Amino acid sequence: MISLNQVEKVYRTRTVETLALNNINLSVEQGEFLSIMGPSGCGKSTLLNIIGLLDEPTRGKVEIAGALVRNYSGRELAQLRNEKIGFVFQSFHLINDLPVVDNVELPLLYRKVSARERRRLAEEALQSVGLSNRIRHFPTQLSGGQKQRVAIARAIVGRPSILLADEPTGNLDSVMGNEVMDILLRLNKEYRTTVVMVTHDESMARRTNRLVRLFDGSQVG
Amino acid sequence: MIKHLIQLIWNKKRSNFLLTTEIFASFIVLFGVMSLVFYNYGNYVQPLGYDYEDVWAVYFTGQDTPDSVFSEALERAKQQVVSYPEIDGAALCTSNTPYSQTTMRWNITYEGKSVLSEMILADENLASVLNMPLEEGRWMDRAEVESGQPVVVLNRQAKEALFGDEPALGKMASLSDDGKFWKVVGVLGNFKAKGEFQELEPVVFINHQSYDIPMDVILLNTNEGADAVFEAALLKGLNRLARGANIELSYLTSQRRNQHAITKAPMIIAATVCGFLLLNVGLGLLGVLWFNIRKRRGEIGLRRALGATRGGILVHFVSEAVLIAAFAILVGLFFAGQFPLLGVFGLDASIYLSAALASVGILVVLVAACAFVPSREAAQVQPAMVLHEE
Ligand SMILES: Nc1ncnc2c1ncn2[C@@H]1O[C@H](COP(=O)(O)OP(=O)(O)O)[C@@H](O)[C@H]1O
Ligand SMILES: [Mg+2]
């Protein structure tokens, strides 16, 4: 499903050159739940960006769902992100001016889906995260855990094969964090969605299939 | 997608309010200016109906001179000036000459129908001095003038207002209550007495010997020989004949310049005000968009992650701005629509329509252009950078 081969990422600014990822070799099978751990600044987000087609590696080969990423145009990458990948972020990134259900519909706006079908899929996604009774609420009226569940509903509404979560429980207390984790585990089981999750929490990582540790841009186990 | 954009704008109505009012206000002002411009332009493109180049107007004024003496002086002055080789023709006229500030409105009546017209008293030479082509019939002739025949020449607007499609030649129209009738002997085309920017209006020319108003102007059709030296000699000669009257000479070309300045001044003022308003809208829009886009970097990154292309982001933000403008413009159009509906100012509905279209066009282009630059910036936002920011 995901295959990284000798991936290297260098950030160059005028004054410094940062080696954010160094010789990463990683392969994730379909249906796998992988967690990534490591200290702040070790390259976890960079790695997710590359897998999520939001950034390109400086060197190395990236294959997502059997397709070699380097051969795609910006438009095709946008379409791949839209169809194959769902994102969940630590800071939720909900649009506060839109009700929950419209936030969830967002990925479907970038493909050809009728308004009624969008609404149906969004309600279904919200149901699967247990927020059917909050669809008309605005994000500001929700708790952190609820916000993250909306973000997960948004990530899965387009039925992606890969779910990328960057510290999804980082802003939540342990109760809400566990709820979110339960949902991710359930989605992984039910739909065989491949999940790659960055986390700081050992207990969360233990509940996944596999753990990759990064240190200073390199895999250490 | 449109519905999505409208929903976003609607839910942000408080922060969009100022911009909307600003666009609304500039639409209304722009609409006013454009109406004025189209009104003046519409008048301007209508043929003037006479020649003004090389025409000089000599005005005779004098309170103490008896009318008969005054008229005689003018008549003699006219005889005198046509003998100069620098002058191709001379005609007597009342002081409401082309481009003058003077008007003389009178009702001309035919079979109970009255039309308020500009009334100009003239002699047999006026048509040739001003080079006015006749569309029907002829100008008044020397014999008619000398014998004081009541004859009248109408311009097309007077003819149409009074007779419609009926023939006018030979008809008898009255210009006073004393039972006297004037025979229509000719019909001119347009005659815009106050110049290019004047609306087309009815004008009637009547034999000055048939009406009891003294003449006080001689219009001179000059040729290349008429230079400053000649002008001085001319004035000297005329003063000798003037019998106590004051004489003042001016060129129709300079009167035309003044007349145009009077028309253009309000247009220029209004256009300047409007220009500042538009500048304000443009800058305001730039500011608001820069600010919004900076605030919405996370949203932009998210949209890119969810499948929006760079172009999609650009279109998204330009569309948001244009939709806000469209809303303001729709409200503006509602108000603008009241002008033709209620008949305020009595302008033609087509003027308002063109003005509205032009205003919509100008504002949409302005808004799109001002939205384009910040929106392009938005399209350059790197999702990888902004999505993991706290
Ligand atoms: N756009 C960027 N430009 C320059 N340096 C960057 C950029 N993004 C990340 N980095 C650097 O790359 C390294 C890895 O960053 P990141 O992947 O965000 O780490 P993590 O998510 O593990 O905290 C850090 O040293 C960070 O400062
Ligand atoms: Mg990070």
JSON list of N, CA and C in Angstrom, two decimals, chain B residues 47 59 71 89 98 171 186 193 206 274 307 319:
[
{"chain": "B", "resi": 47, "resn": "PRO", "atom": "N", "xyz": [-26.18, 64.75, -34.21]},
{"chain": "B", "resi": 47, "resn": "PRO", "atom": "CA", "xyz": [-25.62, 65.87, -35.00]},
{"chain": "B", "resi": 47, "resn": "PRO", "atom": "C", "xyz": [-26.05, 67.21, -34.42]},
{"chain": "B", "resi": 59, "resn": "TYR", "atom": "N", "xyz": [-22.53, 91.42, -30.28]},
{"chain": "B", "resi": 59, "resn": "TYR", "atom": "CA", "xyz": [-23.68, 91.72, -29.43]},
{"chain": "B", "resi": 59, "resn": "TYR", "atom": "C", "xyz": [-23.81, 93.23, -29.27]},
{"chain": "B", "resi": 71, "resn": "SER", "atom": "N", "xyz": [-32.59, 99.15, -34.01]},
{"chain": "B", "resi": 71, "resn": "SER", "atom": "CA", "xyz": [-32.79, 98.24, -35.13]},
{"chain": "B", "resi": 71, "resn": "SER", "atom": "C", "xyz": [-32.14, 98.80, -36.39]},
{"chain": "B", "resi": 89, "resn": "GLY", "atom": "N", "xyz": [-20.65, 86.29, -44.89]},
{"chain": "B", "resi": 89, "resn": "GLY", "atom": "CA", "xyz": [-22.09, 86.46, -44.71]},
{"chain": "B", "resi": 89, "resn": "GLY", "atom": "C", "xyz": [-22.38, 87.00, -43.33]},
{"chain": "B", "resi": 98, "resn": "PRO", "atom": "N", "xyz": [-26.38, 80.40, -30.80]},
{"chain": "B", "resi": 98, "resn": "PRO", "atom": "CA", "xyz": [-25.78, 79.12, -30.42]},
{"chain": "B", "resi": 98, "resn": "PRO", "atom": "C", "xyz": [-24.70, 79.31, -29.35]},
{"chain": "B", "resi": 171, "resn": "LYS", "atom": "N", "xyz": [-48.65, 74.72, -43.05]},
{"chain": "B", "resi": 171, "resn": "LYS", "atom": "CA", "xyz": [-49.54, 74.78, -41.89]},
{"chain": "B", "resi": 171, "resn": "LYS", "atom": "C", "xyz": [-49.38, 76.13, -41.18]},
{"chain": "B", "resi": 186, "resn": "GLY", "atom": "N", "xyz": [-40.44, 75.83, -43.70]},
{"chain": "B", "resi": 186, "resn": "GLY", "atom": "CA", "xyz": [-39.30, 74.90, -43.81]},
{"chain": "B", "resi": 186, "resn": "GLY", "atom": "C", "xyz": [-39.10, 74.11, -42.54]},
{"chain": "B", "resi": 193, "resn": "ALA", "atom": "N", "xyz": [-29.28, 74.18, -29.79]},
{"chain": "B", "resi": 193, "resn": "ALA", "atom": "CA", "xyz": [-28.95, 75.59, -29.60]},
{"chain": "B", "resi": 193, "resn": "ALA", "atom": "C", "xyz": [-27.83, 75.79, -28.59]},
{"chain": "B", "resi": 206, "resn": "ILE", "atom": "N", "xyz": [-38.32, 82.34, -36.34]},
{"chain": "B", "resi": 206, "resn": "ILE", "atom": "CA", "xyz": [-39.36, 83.13, -37.01]},
{"chain": "B", "resi": 206, "resn": "ILE", "atom": "C", "xyz": [-38.77, 84.42, -37.58]},
{"chain": "B", "resi": 274, "resn": "CYS", "atom": "N", "xyz": [-15.92, 59.45, -7.59]},
{"chain": "B", "resi": 274, "resn": "CYS", "atom": "CA", "xyz": [-16.14, 58.03, -7.87]},
{"chain": "B", "resi": 274, "resn": "CYS", "atom": "C", "xyz": [-14.81, 57.27, -7.97]},
{"chain": "B", "resi": 307, "resn": "GLY", "atom": "N", "xyz": [-7.74, 17.79, -1.58]},
{"chain": "B", "resi": 307, "resn": "GLY", "atom": "CA", "xyz": [-7.87, 17.57, -3.01]},
{"chain": "B", "resi": 307, "resn": "GLY", "atom": "C", "xyz": [-7.99, 18.81, -3.87]},
{"chain": "B", "resi": 319, "resn": "SER", "atom": "N", "xyz": [-13.60, 33.81, -6.46]},
{"chain": "B", "resi": 319, "resn": "SER", "atom": "CA", "xyz": [-15.06, 33.66, -6.51]},
{"chain": "B", "resi": 319, "resn": "SER", "atom": "C", "xyz": [-15.72, 34.22, -5.25]}
]
